[in-house]
Coordinates of C-alpha atoms and ligand atoms in Angstrom, one line a residue:
M182 CA -7.8 20.5 16.9
E183 CA -10.4 22.2 14.7
K184 CA -9.3 20.2 11.7
Y185 CA -9.6 16.9 13.6
K186 CA -13.1 17.8 14.7
K187 CA -14.1 18.6 11.2
A188 CA -12.6 15.4 9.9
V189 CA -14.4 13.4 12.6
E190 CA -17.7 15.0 11.6
L191 CA -17.2 14.1 8.0
I192 CA -16.2 10.5 8.8
K193 CA -19.1 10.0 11.2
N194 CA -21.7 11.4 8.7
S195 CA -20.4 9.6 5.7
K196 CA -22.3 6.7 4.2
N197 CA -19.5 5.5 1.9
L198 CA -16.1 6.1 3.5
V199 CA -13.1 4.7 1.6
A200 CA -9.4 4.9 2.5
F201 CA -6.5 5.1 0.1
T202 CA -3.1 4.3 1.6
G203 CA 0.5 4.3 0.7
A204 CA 3.9 3.5 2.2
G205 CA 3.6 6.3 4.8
I206 CA 0.9 4.6 6.8
S207 CA 3.4 1.8 7.6
K208 CA 6.3 4.1 8.4
E209 CA 5.6 4.0 12.1
S210 CA 5.6 0.2 12.0
G211 CA 9.2 0.3 10.8
V212 CA 8.5 -0.3 7.1
P213 CA 10.6 2.1 4.9
T214 CA 8.9 4.4 2.4
F215 CA 10.1 4.5 -1.2
R216 CA 10.7 8.2 -1.7
G217 CA 12.0 10.9 0.6
E218 CA 15.3 11.2 2.4
D219 CA 15.6 7.8 4.0
G220 CA 13.4 6.1 1.4
L221 CA 14.3 2.8 -0.3
W222 CA 15.1 4.5 -3.6
S223 CA 17.9 6.5 -2.0
K224 CA 19.7 3.2 -1.2
Y225 CA 18.6 0.9 -4.0
D226 CA 18.2 1.2 -7.7
P227 CA 14.5 0.8 -8.6
I228 CA 15.6 -1.1 -11.7
I229 CA 15.5 -4.3 -9.6
L230 CA 11.7 -4.0 -9.7
D231 CA 11.6 -3.5 -13.4
I232 CA 10.0 -6.5 -15.0
D233 CA 12.4 -6.7 -18.0
Y234 CA 15.4 -6.4 -15.7
F235 CA 14.0 -9.1 -13.4
K236 CA 13.5 -11.5 -16.4
N237 CA 17.2 -11.0 -17.4
N238 CA 18.6 -10.9 -13.9
P239 CA 16.4 -12.9 -11.6
K240 CA 19.1 -13.8 -9.1
E241 CA 20.3 -10.2 -8.5
S242 CA 16.7 -8.8 -8.4
W243 CA 15.6 -11.5 -5.9
E244 CA 18.5 -10.9 -3.6
A245 CA 17.8 -7.2 -3.4
I246 CA 14.1 -7.9 -3.0
R247 CA 14.8 -10.3 -0.2
D248 CA 16.9 -7.7 1.6
I249 CA 14.4 -4.9 1.0
F250 CA 11.1 -6.6 1.6
Y251 CA 11.2 -10.1 3.0
K252 CA 13.8 -9.7 5.8
Y253 CA 11.6 -7.5 8.0
M254 CA 8.2 -8.3 6.6
Q255 CA 7.5 -11.2 9.0
N256 CA 8.1 -9.2 12.1
V257 CA 6.4 -5.9 11.5
K258 CA 3.2 -5.0 13.3
P259 CA 0.3 -2.7 12.5
N260 CA 0.3 0.7 14.1
P261 CA -2.6 2.8 15.4
A262 CA -3.4 4.1 11.9
H263 CA -4.0 0.5 10.6
Y264 CA -6.1 -0.3 13.7
F265 CA -8.1 2.9 13.3
L266 CA -9.1 1.9 9.8
A267 CA -9.9 -1.6 10.9
D268 CA -12.1 -0.2 13.7
L269 CA -13.9 2.1 11.3
E270 CA -14.8 -0.9 9.1
K271 CA -16.1 -2.9 12.2
R272 CA -18.3 0.1 13.0
G273 CA -19.7 -0.1 9.5
I274 CA -18.4 3.3 8.5
L275 CA -15.5 2.4 6.3
K276 CA -16.5 0.4 3.2
G277 CA -13.0 -0.5 2.0
I278 CA -9.3 0.3 1.7
V279 CA -7.4 0.6 -1.5
T280 CA -3.8 0.2 -0.6
Q281 CA -0.6 0.5 -2.7
N282 CA 1.2 -1.4 0.1
I283 CA 2.3 -5.0 -0.1
D284 CA 3.1 -5.4 3.6
N285 CA -0.2 -7.1 4.7
L286 CA -0.5 -4.7 7.7
H287 CA -4.1 -3.7 7.0
Q288 CA -5.1 -7.4 7.1
K289 CA -3.0 -8.0 10.2
A290 CA -4.9 -5.1 12.0
G291 CA -8.2 -6.8 11.2
S292 CA -9.3 -5.0 8.0
R293 CA -11.3 -7.2 5.7
N294 CA -12.1 -5.4 2.5
V295 CA -8.6 -4.5 1.4
I296 CA -7.9 -4.1 -2.3
E297 CA -4.2 -4.6 -2.9
F298 CA -3.6 -2.5 -6.0
H299 CA 0.1 -3.5 -6.2
G300 CA -0.4 -7.2 -5.2
N301 CA 1.3 -8.6 -2.1
T302 CA 4.3 -10.3 -0.6
R303 CA 2.4 -13.4 0.7
D304 CA 2.6 -15.3 -2.6
V305 CA 4.9 -15.9 -5.5
V306 CA 3.8 -16.5 -9.1
C307 CA 5.4 -18.6 -11.8
M308 CA 6.6 -16.6 -14.8
G309 CA 5.9 -19.6 -17.0
C310 CA 2.7 -21.3 -16.1
G311 CA 1.2 -18.6 -13.8
R312 CA 0.7 -21.0 -10.8
K313 CA 0.8 -19.3 -7.4
Y314 CA 2.5 -20.6 -4.3
P315 CA 2.8 -19.2 -0.7
V316 CA 6.1 -17.4 -0.3
D317 CA 7.1 -20.2 2.2
V318 CA 8.2 -22.3 -0.8
V319 CA 11.1 -19.9 -1.4
N320 CA 14.5 -20.8 -0.1
F321 CA 16.0 -17.4 0.4
E322 CA 19.5 -18.9 0.6
N323 CA 19.3 -20.2 -2.9
L324 CA 17.7 -17.6 -5.3
P325 CA 16.0 -17.4 -7.6
P326 CA 13.3 -20.0 -6.8
F327 CA 11.9 -22.1 -9.6
C328 CA 8.4 -23.5 -10.2
P329 CA 8.2 -27.1 -9.0
V330 CA 5.8 -27.9 -11.9
C331 CA 7.2 -26.2 -15.0
G332 CA 10.7 -25.2 -13.9
E333 CA 10.4 -21.5 -14.8
V334 CA 11.4 -18.7 -12.4
L335 CA 9.0 -17.7 -9.6
K336 CA 8.4 -14.0 -9.1
P337 CA 7.0 -12.2 -6.0
D338 CA 3.2 -11.7 -6.6
F339 CA 3.5 -7.9 -6.4
V340 CA 3.4 -5.5 -9.3
F341 CA 6.7 -4.6 -10.9
F342 CA 7.4 -1.5 -12.9
G343 CA 6.2 -2.3 -16.5
E344 CA 3.5 -4.8 -15.3
P345 CA -0.2 -4.2 -15.5
I346 CA -2.3 -3.8 -12.4
P347 CA -4.3 -7.0 -11.4
E348 CA -7.6 -6.6 -13.3
D349 CA -9.8 -7.5 -10.3
A350 CA -8.1 -5.0 -8.0
F351 CA -8.3 -2.3 -10.6
R352 CA -12.0 -2.7 -11.2
K353 CA -12.8 -2.9 -7.5
S354 CA -10.7 0.2 -6.7
I355 CA -12.4 2.3 -9.3
E356 CA -15.8 1.2 -8.0
L357 CA -14.9 2.1 -4.4
M358 CA -13.5 5.5 -5.4
E359 CA -16.5 6.4 -7.6
N360 CA -19.0 5.6 -4.9
A361 CA -17.1 7.2 -2.0
D362 CA -18.7 10.2 -0.4
T363 CA -15.6 10.7 1.8
L364 CA -12.1 9.6 1.0
L365 CA -9.3 9.3 3.5
I366 CA -5.9 9.5 1.9
I367 CA -3.0 8.4 4.2
G368 CA 0.7 8.4 3.5
T369 CA 1.2 8.5 -0.2
T370 CA 3.0 11.0 -2.5
G371 CA 0.5 10.4 -5.2
E372 CA 3.1 10.2 -7.9
I373 CA 2.9 6.6 -9.2
M374 CA 0.5 5.9 -12.1
P375 CA -2.0 4.5 -12.4
A376 CA -2.7 4.3 -8.6
S377 CA -2.2 8.0 -8.3
Q378 CA -5.2 8.7 -10.5
L379 CA -7.7 6.9 -8.3
P380 CA -8.5 9.7 -5.8
Y381 CA -9.5 11.9 -8.7
L382 CA -12.5 9.6 -9.2
C383 CA -14.0 10.5 -5.8
K384 CA -16.8 12.9 -6.1
G385 CA -17.1 13.4 -2.3
K386 CA -15.0 15.2 0.3
I387 CA -11.3 14.3 0.8
I388 CA -9.3 14.2 4.1
E389 CA -5.6 13.7 3.9
I390 CA -3.1 12.7 6.6
N391 CA 0.6 13.1 5.7
P392 CA 3.3 15.1 7.5
N393 CA 4.4 16.3 4.0
K394 CA 2.2 17.7 1.2
S395 CA 1.4 15.3 -1.6
A396 CA 0.4 15.7 -5.2
Y397 CA -3.2 15.9 -3.9
T398 CA -2.9 18.4 -1.0
D399 CA -3.4 21.6 -2.9
K400 CA -5.5 20.2 -5.6
I401 CA -8.4 18.1 -4.3
V402 CA -8.0 17.8 -0.5
D403 CA -10.7 19.4 1.7
I404 CA -9.1 18.8 5.1
Y405 CA -5.3 18.4 5.3
I406 CA -3.9 17.0 8.6
P407 CA -0.1 17.5 8.4
E408 CA 0.8 14.8 10.9
K409 CA 2.2 11.3 11.1
A410 CA -0.5 8.7 10.4
G411 CA -0.3 6.9 13.8
V412 CA -0.4 10.1 15.8
A413 CA -3.3 11.5 13.9
A414 CA -5.2 8.2 14.0
E415 CA -5.0 8.2 17.8
I416 CA -6.4 11.7 18.1
L417 CA -9.2 10.8 15.6
E418 CA -10.0 7.6 17.4
N419 CA -10.4 9.4 20.7
L420 CA -12.8 11.9 19.1
I421 CA -15.0 9.5 17.3
Ligands
APR647 N1 2.6 9.0 8.3 C1 1.9 9.3 7.1 N2 2.6 9.6 6.0 C2 3.9 9.5 6.0 C3 4.7 9.2 7.2 C4 3.9 8.9 8.4 N3 4.5 8.6 9.5 N4 6.0 9.2 6.9 C5 6.1 9.5 5.6 N5 4.9 9.7 5.1 C6 4.5 10.1 3.7 C7 5.6 10.9 2.9 O1 5.4 12.3 3.2 C8 5.2 10.5 1.5 O2 4.2 11.4 1.0 O3 4.3 8.9 3.0 C9 4.6 9.1 1.6 C10 5.4 8.0 1.1 O4 5.6 8.1 -0.3 P1 6.2 7.0 -1.2 O5 7.5 6.5 -0.6 O6 6.3 7.6 -2.6 O7 5.1 5.8 -1.1 P2 3.9 5.6 -2.0 O8 3.2 6.9 -2.4 O9 3.1 4.5 -1.3 O10 4.5 5.0 -3.3 C11 3.6 4.5 -4.3 O11 5.5 3.7 -5.6 O12 7.5 2.5 -5.9 C12 6.2 2.5 -6.0 O13 5.0 0.5 -5.9 C13 5.6 1.4 -5.1 O14 3.4 1.3 -4.0 C14 4.5 2.1 -4.2 C15 4.3 3.4 -5.1

């Protein structure tokens, strides 16, 4: 409990609190993580998210992507950890969330300043002309979808392996990290570049919530809470 009290003190006294989240924050909402025992990459080959592979095999990639991401995405709900961050923003304490997630759960919980470092599942983008459409235009029974204007393949508007990070998201993330006096890292292994480098830009104190140690835990974390995000968030919310 001492750790929770210390974390609450830091959070309450911070002027520029920022959160950095990964797949683990959505685990208790039923969204699978990528790595770990029952992670997606133990069942699927990550090559389906490689941009060159997608270009050559759009049908196969899309079918796997549909099964992995889109089948459950409509029905998942935020958990106490997402609501905790949304509440901190409403109170004026949290300045923004940099998320690697594409599941829209921060926004569903009411968070406003959410930087989607890896894009999102809400839209699709044309590989030819770059036009964007809401994902509703996709007929999941007849994949891949094509651009109604130029006829090229449509791709989910999230970042594939081998693709650059959206410029705007990259710039805003760096700005948030550099100005953060406290950083809350929740549910990421901290292994995937360049997202994994962001927390190192923070000059302030770092709190981490993750049942397992990450690449950050023994290096830059000041308060490590080895707990599931939803469980820890409820305890913190009650103490604040
Ligand atoms: N609460 C908090 N953390 C949890 C929970 C939980 N209930 N359950 C698991 N975790 C932690 C795991 O211990 C692990 O550290 O969540 C982390 C999930 O790690 P990854 O699956 O590697 O997810 P992430 O770090 O977000 O992956 C980064 O990799 O494949 C790419 O683009 C994809 O954005 C993704 C990126």
